[in-house]
Amino acid sequence: MTTSITRLASVSLFGLLLASPAMAAADEKLRAAAEQAQPAVIESLRDMVMIESGSSDVDGLKKMADYTEARLKALGAKTERRKATRGAGADIVIGTFEGTGTKKLMLIAHMDTVYEHGILASQPYKVDGVRIYGPGIADDKGGIAVILHSLKILNDAGWRDYTKLTVSFNPDEEVGSIGSGELIAELADQHDVVLSFEPTAASPVAKNDSLLLGASGTATGTMDVKGKASHAGAAPQLGRNALIELAHQLLQTQDVAKSIPGTQLNWTTAKAGTVRNQIPDHATAGADIRLTIPDGVQKLQAALDEKVKNKSILDTEVTVKIEPGRPPFVASDRGRALAKEGQAIYAEIDRTLDIVEMTGGATHAGYAGRSGKAIVVESFGLAGWGYHARDEYIDTNSIVPRLYLMTRMLTELGKKK
């Protein structure tokens, strides 16, 4: 679900720096190179889809790390691998290129998918017209393919108009970047611009490709209720039913976020009792929390603490704890200016590029943009649909435009002083 946030762009020195004249004529050499690269992109997509790499699949993630590292080395990058600090213990792949220009540029994508091991048996790689299906093909192996093949095109053209170009492929974006987020933030702060390669939507309601300027941060809420056990048949009145109190608290807190703009809370799990004939003395519930404001956790925590003071069953104990997750991503005015440059680049090839203000999903771009030091824009990956569901696919009609967008954008960024 997408929501809109209207923001006025303020003029800044860097904003003026990013502004560029209208670009009407296409770069025919780059467009031809993108067209020639399409078969190789499809081959790369197949290679990666055939590697199952769910967020907990250490073996699959190692294969993806081996694959991407080898591809980066073939492009001339100096590579390293760092262990994620939490989670399954997979590797983060980092490739670094040294150039002759002035800008420090960073490209990020993720190697993990949401699918369990063995998914290819029920959802195999297949081609159906302009759609290519496969688990993770859009989210985010399409993004990896755009990075690798855009750099190949520019490498073949001899482009080195940057002082440093860093590529980071992480293994845990789908579980909140729990072991890579801090490294992404650290690396991003060392760069002028960070481009993230999550997919753009190819849904029936999305007429055009897009770039993303905002995504929710995440947090996990836990409600814990302690009551008193007793015999459910012989002496229920002696108990303090934690399940009933939990139900009361869920109902009275379900709309608490509506009074705090920029926050969203949904109770999604619950558990109480172990046997039928005992009044339960313990009950818990879990909440999915989304945030677009930096102090959202604190505001929600205060509101929930106040709400749960109102109890239905006396002598029960109710606590709520919010654990912060991934920070929200909200692009700066400099990021908006860069996205508008992308629109001008798409217009060169007679295509429309939409700018999406906000999505309820989350992205590792939140870590990249956390400090505000780097310009960050999201969704440079391929157009796709069905991710986090069934029959995930990419639209092959997006391959050439997205390669053109990325190669043109990088060359334009390299010209900035």
Tab-separated table of C-alpha atoms in Angstrom:
chain	number	residue	atom	x	y	z
A	1	MET	CA	0.000	0.000	0.000
A	2	THR	CA	1.357	3.388	-0.997
A	3	THR	CA	0.727	6.648	0.775
A	4	SER	CA	1.674	10.149	-0.345
A	5	ILE	CA	3.624	12.821	1.476
A	6	THR	CA	3.804	16.261	-0.132
A	7	ARG	CA	7.050	18.075	0.461
A	8	LEU	CA	8.367	21.313	-0.959
A	9	ALA	CA	11.898	21.196	-2.341
A	10	SER	CA	14.154	23.843	-0.874
A	11	VAL	CA	16.997	25.298	-2.912
A	12	SER	CA	20.422	24.453	-1.588
A	13	LEU	CA	23.915	24.757	-2.929
A	14	PHE	CA	24.079	21.003	-3.526
A	15	GLY	CA	20.605	21.050	-5.044
A	16	LEU	CA	21.793	23.595	-7.570
A	17	LEU	CA	24.869	21.473	-8.120
A	18	LEU	CA	22.699	18.484	-8.989
A	19	ALA	CA	20.439	20.448	-11.306
A	20	SER	CA	21.276	19.906	-14.935
A	21	PRO	CA	19.978	21.241	-18.221
A	22	ALA	CA	17.178	19.457	-20.025
A	23	MET	CA	18.459	16.356	-21.746
A	24	ALA	CA	16.465	15.812	-24.909
A	25	ALA	CA	18.713	13.651	-27.068
A	26	ALA	CA	19.442	10.074	-26.101
A	27	ASP	CA	22.988	8.789	-25.824
A	28	GLU	CA	22.768	6.337	-28.703
A	29	LYS	CA	25.962	4.518	-27.768
A	30	LEU	CA	24.669	3.755	-24.277
A	31	ARG	CA	21.239	2.804	-25.582
A	32	ALA	CA	22.793	0.423	-28.120
A	33	ALA	CA	25.015	-1.067	-25.414
A	34	ALA	CA	21.981	-1.593	-23.185
A	35	GLU	CA	20.126	-3.351	-26.002
A	36	GLN	CA	23.121	-5.567	-26.710
A	37	ALA	CA	23.399	-6.431	-23.007
A	38	GLN	CA	19.834	-7.693	-22.604
A	39	PRO	CA	20.549	-11.380	-23.433
A	40	ALA	CA	23.442	-11.390	-20.947
A	41	VAL	CA	21.219	-9.807	-18.294
A	42	ILE	CA	18.667	-12.579	-18.769
A	43	GLU	CA	21.429	-15.184	-18.484
A	44	SER	CA	22.623	-13.590	-15.235
A	45	LEU	CA	19.077	-13.575	-13.881
A	46	ARG	CA	18.720	-17.276	-14.597
A	47	ASP	CA	22.063	-18.053	-12.961
A	48	MET	CA	21.067	-16.192	-9.795
A	49	VAL	CA	17.510	-17.518	-9.582
A	50	MET	CA	18.874	-21.056	-9.744
A	51	ILE	CA	20.775	-20.255	-6.531
A	52	GLU	CA	18.219	-20.468	-3.735
A	53	SER	CA	19.249	-17.838	-1.197
A	54	GLY	CA	16.634	-17.325	1.486
A	55	SER	CA	17.718	-15.148	4.408
A	56	SER	CA	18.430	-18.209	6.578
A	57	ASP	CA	19.995	-20.331	3.815
A	58	VAL	CA	23.698	-20.000	4.640
A	59	ASP	CA	24.821	-22.342	1.851
A	60	GLY	CA	22.734	-20.550	-0.753
A	61	LEU	CA	23.919	-17.148	0.420
A	62	LYS	CA	27.520	-18.344	0.205
A	63	LYS	CA	26.919	-19.358	-3.406
A	64	MET	CA	25.427	-15.937	-4.126
A	65	ALA	CA	28.401	-14.258	-2.442
A	66	ASP	CA	30.807	-16.372	-4.515
A	67	TYR	CA	28.890	-15.501	-7.684
A	68	THR	CA	28.678	-11.749	-7.097
A	69	GLU	CA	32.255	-11.468	-5.855
A	70	ALA	CA	33.544	-13.236	-8.962
A	71	ARG	CA	31.515	-10.922	-11.186
A	72	LEU	CA	32.844	-7.829	-9.414
A	73	LYS	CA	36.418	-9.089	-9.682
A	74	ALA	CA	35.904	-9.650	-13.415
A	75	LEU	CA	34.941	-5.984	-13.692
A	76	GLY	CA	38.184	-4.953	-11.999
A	77	ALA	CA	36.947	-4.351	-8.462
A	78	LYS	CA	38.959	-4.927	-5.333
A	79	THR	CA	36.681	-7.171	-3.270
A	80	GLU	CA	36.254	-8.153	0.347
A	81	ARG	CA	33.745	-10.128	2.375
A	82	ARG	CA	32.584	-9.306	5.870
A	83	LYS	CA	30.438	-11.464	8.093
A	84	ALA	CA	27.039	-10.076	8.984
A	85	THR	CA	27.078	-9.298	12.699
A	86	ARG	CA	23.719	-10.969	13.384
A	87	GLY	CA	21.404	-13.463	11.740
A	88	ALA	CA	22.427	-16.500	9.738
A	89	GLY	CA	26.099	-15.502	9.636
A	90	ALA	CA	26.363	-15.007	5.878
A	91	ASP	CA	28.816	-12.717	4.091
A	92	ILE	CA	28.430	-9.147	2.899
A	93	VAL	CA	30.208	-8.655	-0.440
A	94	ILE	CA	31.933	-5.313	-1.035
A	95	GLY	CA	33.561	-4.297	-4.301
A	96	THR	CA	35.581	-1.098	-4.683
A	97	PHE	CA	36.667	0.646	-7.867
A	98	GLU	CA	39.149	3.523	-8.004
A	99	GLY	CA	38.694	6.132	-10.716
A	100	THR	CA	40.012	9.475	-11.893
A	101	GLY	CA	37.082	11.752	-11.030
A	102	THR	CA	35.879	13.569	-7.918
A	103	LYS	CA	32.650	11.912	-6.762
A	104	LYS	CA	32.284	9.026	-4.329
A	105	LEU	CA	29.435	6.795	-5.480
A	106	MET	CA	27.865	3.721	-3.856
A	107	LEU	CA	25.480	1.093	-5.264
A	108	ILE	CA	23.606	-1.323	-2.956
A	109	ALA	CA	21.439	-4.395	-3.470
A	110	HIS	CA	20.709	-7.590	-1.539
A	111	MET	CA	21.348	-11.253	-2.211
A	112	ASP	CA	18.725	-12.797	0.091
A	113	THR	CA	15.112	-13.633	-0.724
A	114	VAL	CA	12.030	-14.354	1.386
A	115	TYR	CA	11.669	-17.931	0.109
A	116	GLU	CA	12.384	-21.167	1.942
A	117	HIS	CA	14.872	-23.706	0.642
A	118	GLY	CA	13.321	-25.951	-2.027
A	119	ILE	CA	11.073	-23.238	-3.493
A	120	LEU	CA	12.274	-23.922	-7.044
A	121	ALA	CA	10.416	-27.223	-6.994
A	122	SER	CA	7.066	-25.434	-6.856
A	123	GLN	CA	8.024	-22.088	-8.414
A	124	PRO	CA	10.639	-22.826	-11.084
A	125	TYR	CA	12.457	-20.434	-13.363
A	126	LYS	CA	10.385	-19.987	-16.500
A	127	VAL	CA	9.938	-17.589	-19.411
A	128	ASP	CA	6.468	-16.563	-20.568
A	129	GLY	CA	6.535	-13.832	-23.191
A	130	VAL	CA	7.969	-10.654	-21.661
A	131	ARG	CA	7.759	-12.095	-18.155
A	132	ILE	CA	10.507	-14.152	-16.573
A	133	TYR	CA	9.465	-15.931	-13.393
A	134	GLY	CA	11.584	-17.113	-10.498
A	135	PRO	CA	11.908	-16.726	-6.719
A	136	GLY	CA	13.746	-13.501	-5.957
A	137	ILE	CA	14.115	-12.538	-9.611
A	138	ALA	CA	12.755	-9.050	-8.992
A	139	ASP	CA	13.523	-8.691	-5.294
A	140	ASP	CA	16.405	-8.358	-5.598
A	141	LYS	CA	18.358	-10.363	-8.133
A	142	GLY	CA	17.127	-8.022	-10.838
A	143	GLY	CA	18.756	-5.181	-8.922
A	144	ILE	CA	22.050	-7.052	-8.755
A	145	ALA	CA	21.860	-7.694	-12.502
A	146	VAL	CA	21.322	-3.988	-13.242
A	147	ILE	CA	24.394	-3.095	-11.187
A	148	LEU	CA	26.644	-5.727	-12.722
A	149	HIS	CA	25.661	-5.084	-16.324
A	150	SER	CA	25.565	-1.281	-16.028
A	151	LEU	CA	29.111	-1.372	-14.694
A	152	LYS	CA	30.100	-3.754	-17.506
A	153	ILE	CA	28.746	-1.315	-20.107
A	154	LEU	CA	30.581	1.614	-18.532
A	155	ASN	CA	33.727	-0.424	-17.976
A	156	ASP	CA	33.791	-1.394	-21.653
A	157	ALA	CA	33.393	2.290	-22.535
A	158	GLY	CA	36.405	3.187	-20.380
A	159	TRP	CA	34.361	5.252	-17.910
A	160	ARG	CA	36.228	6.033	-14.692
A	161	ASP	CA	34.788	9.435	-13.825
A	162	TYR	CA	34.654	8.933	-10.046
A	163	THR	CA	37.213	8.923	-7.282
A	164	LYS	CA	35.680	5.853	-5.630
A	165	LEU	CA	32.794	3.607	-6.577
A	166	THR	CA	31.649	1.045	-4.017
A	167	VAL	CA	29.247	-1.834	-4.545
A	168	SER	CA	27.694	-3.568	-1.530
A	169	PHE	CA	25.613	-6.755	-1.714
A	170	ASN	CA	24.128	-7.736	1.657
A	171	PRO	CA	22.638	-11.090	2.746
A	172	ASP	CA	19.860	-10.037	5.134
A	173	GLU	CA	17.737	-7.186	3.793
A	174	GLU	CA	14.584	-9.305	3.918
A	175	VAL	CA	14.991	-9.779	7.682
A	176	GLY	CA	15.675	-6.132	8.421
A	177	SER	CA	19.374	-5.865	7.499
A	178	ILE	CA	19.968	-6.948	11.088
A	179	GLY	CA	23.615	-7.847	10.533
A	180	SER	CA	24.532	-5.503	7.678
A	181	GLY	CA	22.670	-2.283	8.438
A	182	GLU	CA	25.383	-0.638	10.491
A	183	LEU	CA	28.000	-1.402	7.832
A	184	ILE	CA	25.713	0.020	5.128
A	185	ALA	CA	25.340	3.197	7.210
A	186	GLU	CA	29.094	3.406	7.791
A	187	LEU	CA	29.938	2.971	4.108
A	188	ALA	CA	27.187	5.341	2.961
A	189	ASP	CA	28.586	8.124	5.123
A	190	GLN	CA	31.839	7.858	3.161
A	191	HIS	CA	30.108	8.568	-0.162
A	192	ASP	CA	28.396	11.489	-1.868
A	193	VAL	CA	25.580	9.487	-3.465
A	194	VAL	CA	24.028	6.087	-2.700
A	195	LEU	CA	21.754	4.407	-5.241
A	196	SER	CA	19.717	1.425	-4.051
A	197	PHE	CA	18.424	-1.248	-6.406
A	198	GLU	CA	15.155	-2.597	-5.066
A	199	PRO	CA	12.626	-3.344	-7.854
A	200	THR	CA	10.196	-0.918	-9.378
A	201	ALA	CA	6.604	-2.127	-9.580
A	202	ALA	CA	5.289	-3.783	-12.738
A	203	SER	CA	1.797	-4.269	-11.281
A	204	PRO	CA	-1.410	-3.717	-13.285
A	205	VAL	CA	-1.875	-0.375	-11.487
A	206	ALA	CA	1.671	0.866	-12.161
A	207	LYS	CA	1.661	2.401	-15.630
A	208	ASN	CA	5.294	3.504	-15.534
A	209	ASP	CA	8.596	2.594	-13.946
A	210	SER	CA	9.455	4.640	-10.872
A	211	LEU	CA	12.009	5.764	-8.339
A	212	LEU	CA	11.265	5.773	-4.613
A	213	LEU	CA	11.864	8.650	-2.196
A	214	GLY	CA	10.475	7.197	1.018
A	215	ALA	CA	9.933	3.912	2.852
A	216	SER	CA	8.808	3.064	6.338
A	217	GLY	CA	11.108	2.182	9.151
A	218	THR	CA	10.223	-0.887	11.202
A	219	ALA	CA	9.859	-1.932	14.795
A	220	THR	CA	8.439	-4.927	16.657
A	221	GLY	CA	5.936	-4.554	19.454
A	222	THR	CA	5.391	-7.170	22.171
A	223	MET	CA	2.565	-7.122	24.703
A	224	ASP	CA	2.956	-9.359	27.745
A	225	VAL	CA	0.133	-10.109	30.193
A	226	LYS	CA	0.627	-11.955	33.475
A	227	GLY	CA	-2.396	-13.293	35.281
A	228	LYS	CA	-3.104	-16.161	37.684
A	229	ALA	CA	-3.821	-19.796	36.844
A	230	SER	CA	-6.716	-21.750	38.275
A	231	HIS	CA	-8.957	-24.699	37.439
A	232	ALA	CA	-11.175	-23.664	34.533
A	233	GLY	CA	-14.051	-25.872	35.678
A	234	ALA	CA	-13.870	-26.061	39.490
A	235	ALA	CA	-12.594	-22.597	40.427
A	236	PRO	CA	-12.360	-20.174	37.474
A	237	GLN	CA	-13.148	-17.242	39.766
A	238	LEU	CA	-9.844	-17.740	41.581
A	239	GLY	CA	-7.877	-17.121	38.433
A	240	ARG	CA	-6.955	-13.967	36.588
A	241	ASN	CA	-7.450	-14.742	32.914
A	242	ALA	CA	-4.470	-13.388	30.983
A	243	LEU	CA	-6.139	-14.226	27.657
A	244	ILE	CA	-9.201	-12.092	28.395
A	245	GLU	CA	-7.034	-9.217	29.585
A	246	LEU	CA	-4.898	-9.514	26.434
A	247	ALA	CA	-8.037	-9.312	24.282
A	248	HIS	CA	-9.123	-6.180	26.152
A	249	GLN	CA	-5.734	-4.558	25.686
A	250	LEU	CA	-5.526	-5.405	21.992
A	251	LEU	CA	-8.910	-3.826	21.361
A	252	GLN	CA	-8.117	-0.641	23.235
A	253	THR	CA	-4.674	-0.192	21.685
A	254	GLN	CA	-5.456	-1.183	18.091
A	255	ASP	CA	-5.939	2.442	16.955
A	256	VAL	CA	-3.315	4.105	19.118
A	257	ALA	CA	-1.069	4.937	16.167
A	258	LYS	CA	-3.823	6.933	14.460
A	259	SER	CA	-3.166	9.778	16.865
A	260	ILE	CA	0.578	9.816	16.030
A	261	PRO	CA	1.168	10.881	12.407
A	262	GLY	CA	3.980	8.956	10.785
A	263	THR	CA	3.363	5.733	12.717
A	264	GLN	CA	1.402	2.544	12.057
A	265	LEU	CA	0.769	-0.385	14.408
A	266	ASN	CA	-0.957	-3.683	13.664
A	267	TRP	CA	-1.245	-6.553	16.142
A	268	THR	CA	-0.480	-9.661	14.101
A	269	THR	CA	0.267	-12.578	16.472
A	270	ALA	CA	-1.060	-13.824	19.808
A	271	LYS	CA	-0.556	-16.755	22.153
A	272	ALA	CA	-2.132	-17.793	25.440
A	273	GLY	CA	-2.604	-20.918	27.524
A	274	THR	CA	-1.325	-24.435	27.121
A	275	VAL	CA	-4.287	-26.647	28.090
A	276	ARG	CA	-8.069	-26.346	27.747
A	277	ASN	CA	-9.027	-26.786	31.386
A	278	GLN	CA	-6.793	-24.148	32.982
A	279	ILE	CA	-7.346	-20.396	33.245
A	280	PRO	CA	-4.234	-19.068	31.465
A	281	ASP	CA	-1.785	-17.115	33.591
A	282	HIS	CA	0.233	-15.766	30.667
A	283	ALA	CA	-0.562	-14.291	27.241
A	284	THR	CA	1.473	-12.445	24.629
A	285	ALA	CA	0.876	-10.626	21.369
A	286	GLY	CA	3.170	-9.251	18.666
A	287	ALA	CA	2.785	-6.158	16.524
A	288	ASP	CA	4.176	-5.037	13.197
A	289	ILE	CA	5.117	-1.355	13.489
A	290	ARG	CA	5.960	1.011	10.641
A	291	LEU	CA	7.435	4.488	11.082
A	292	THR	CA	8.285	7.476	8.936
A	293	ILE	CA	9.297	9.825	11.764
A	294	PRO	CA	12.553	9.543	13.737
A	295	ASP	CA	10.914	9.646	17.183
A	296	GLY	CA	8.032	7.337	16.318
A	297	VAL	CA	9.147	4.546	18.655
A	298	GLN	CA	9.304	6.863	21.642
A	299	LYS	CA	5.900	8.398	20.916
A	300	LEU	CA	4.224	5.028	20.409
A	301	GLN	CA	5.828	3.590	23.540
A	302	ALA	CA	4.537	6.476	25.647
A	303	ALA	CA	1.036	6.198	24.195
A	304	LEU	CA	0.879	2.430	24.744
A	305	ASP	CA	2.208	2.675	28.295
A	306	GLU	CA	-0.595	5.092	29.113
A	307	LYS	CA	-3.303	3.009	27.401
A	308	VAL	CA	-2.525	-0.291	29.133
A	309	LYS	CA	-3.015	1.286	32.549
A	310	ASN	CA	-6.724	0.796	31.907
A	311	LYS	CA	-7.303	-2.873	32.769
A	312	SER	CA	-10.338	-5.075	32.445
A	313	ILE	CA	-9.140	-7.618	35.020
A	314	LEU	CA	-7.579	-6.325	38.205
A	315	ASP	CA	-4.453	-7.987	39.575
A	316	THR	CA	-3.075	-8.633	36.100
A	317	GLU	CA	0.225	-7.167	34.949
A	318	VAL	CA	0.461	-5.696	31.451
A	319	THR	CA	3.633	-4.464	29.755
A	320	VAL	CA	4.414	-3.396	26.202
A	321	LYS	CA	7.890	-3.260	24.716
A	322	ILE	CA	8.876	-1.843	21.339
A	323	GLU	CA	12.129	-2.992	19.767
A	324	PRO	CA	13.370	-0.629	17.036
A	325	GLY	CA	14.282	-2.175	13.704
A	326	ARG	CA	15.276	-0.595	10.427
A	327	PRO	CA	15.231	3.229	10.286
A	328	PRO	CA	12.833	4.963	7.901
A	329	PHE	CA	14.066	6.165	4.535
A	330	VAL	CA	13.003	9.687	3.632
A	331	ALA	CA	14.940	11.231	0.770
A	332	SER	CA	16.303	14.752	1.122
A	333	ASP	CA	15.614	17.588	-1.296
A	334	ARG	CA	18.953	16.662	-2.885
A	335	GLY	CA	17.595	13.157	-3.416
A	336	ARG	CA	14.445	14.575	-4.976
A	337	ALA	CA	16.562	16.648	-7.362
A	338	LEU	CA	18.503	13.529	-8.345
A	339	ALA	CA	15.282	11.591	-8.979
A	340	LYS	CA	14.116	14.399	-11.259
A	341	GLU	CA	17.342	14.018	-13.214
A	342	GLY	CA	16.313	10.393	-13.635
A	343	GLN	CA	12.999	11.535	-15.075
A	344	ALA	CA	14.835	13.673	-17.628
A	345	ILE	CA	17.049	10.715	-18.564
A	346	TYR	CA	14.009	8.473	-19.090
A	347	ALA	CA	12.453	11.146	-21.281
A	348	GLU	CA	15.469	10.868	-23.576
A	349	ILE	CA	14.227	7.416	-24.593
A	350	ASP	CA	10.558	8.489	-24.664
A	351	ARG	CA	9.610	6.837	-21.396
A	352	THR	CA	7.939	8.245	-18.299
A	353	LEU	CA	9.530	7.751	-14.898
A	354	ASP	CA	7.263	8.263	-11.890
A	355	ILE	CA	8.459	9.399	-8.474
A	356	VAL	CA	6.851	7.516	-5.581
A	357	GLU	CA	6.840	9.504	-2.370
A	358	MET	CA	6.359	6.744	0.195
A	359	THR	CA	5.726	3.031	0.569
A	360	GLY	CA	4.719	0.988	3.591
A	361	GLY	CA	7.497	-1.452	2.835
A	362	ALA	CA	10.978	-1.075	4.292
A	363	THR	CA	14.426	-0.920	2.715
A	364	HIS	CA	18.099	-0.939	3.634
A	365	ALA	CA	18.212	2.524	2.086
A	366	GLY	CA	17.016	3.630	5.519
A	367	TYR	CA	20.447	2.801	6.891
A	368	ALA	CA	22.183	4.443	3.933
A	369	GLY	CA	20.286	7.670	4.502
A	370	ARG	CA	20.179	7.612	8.297
A	371	SER	CA	22.746	10.337	8.916
A	372	GLY	CA	21.710	12.495	5.964
A	373	LYS	CA	25.299	12.788	4.743
A	374	ALA	CA	24.790	11.020	1.407
A	375	ILE	CA	22.171	11.638	-1.254
A	376	VAL	CA	20.055	8.459	-1.398
A	377	VAL	CA	17.472	7.350	-3.978
A	378	GLU	CA	15.787	3.935	-4.097
A	379	SER	CA	14.365	1.495	-6.678
A	380	PHE	CA	16.816	1.388	-9.565
A	381	GLY	CA	16.157	-2.342	-10.028
A	382	LEU	CA	14.109	-4.030	-12.739
A	383	ALA	CA	10.332	-3.751	-13.012
A	384	GLY	CA	8.711	-6.758	-11.390
A	385	TRP	CA	5.784	-8.053	-9.387
A	386	GLY	CA	4.727	-10.916	-7.144
A	387	TYR	CA	7.608	-10.508	-4.700
A	388	HIS	CA	6.969	-11.804	-1.194
A	389	ALA	CA	4.141	-13.833	-2.727
A	390	ARG	CA	3.812	-16.383	-5.542
A	391	ASP	CA	4.922	-16.310	-9.152
A	392	GLU	CA	7.434	-13.488	-8.809
A	393	TYR	CA	8.517	-12.116	-12.175
A	394	ILE	CA	10.344	-9.332	-13.979
A	395	ASP	CA	9.201	-7.606	-17.148
A	396	THR	CA	11.931	-7.882	-19.765
A	397	ASN	CA	10.715	-4.638	-21.337
A	398	SER	CA	12.308	-2.852	-18.383
A	399	ILE	CA	15.836	-4.230	-18.906
A	400	VAL	CA	17.063	-1.797	-21.555
A	401	PRO	CA	15.475	1.321	-19.991
A	402	ARG	CA	16.854	0.525	-16.539
A	403	LEU	CA	20.344	-0.122	-17.899
A	404	TYR	CA	20.133	3.131	-19.825
A	405	LEU	CA	18.922	5.006	-16.744
A	406	MET	CA	21.745	3.704	-14.582
A	407	THR	CA	24.568	4.178	-17.072
A	408	ARG	CA	23.401	7.703	-17.928
A	409	MET	CA	22.874	8.636	-14.295
A	410	LEU	CA	26.329	7.430	-13.283
A	411	THR	CA	27.987	9.315	-16.112
A	412	GLU	CA	26.050	12.483	-15.201
A	413	LEU	CA	26.988	12.102	-11.536
A	414	GLY	CA	30.612	11.717	-12.547
A	415	LYS	CA	30.507	15.129	-14.239
A	416	LYS	CA	29.474	16.941	-11.039
A	417	LYS	CA	32.236	18.845	-9.322
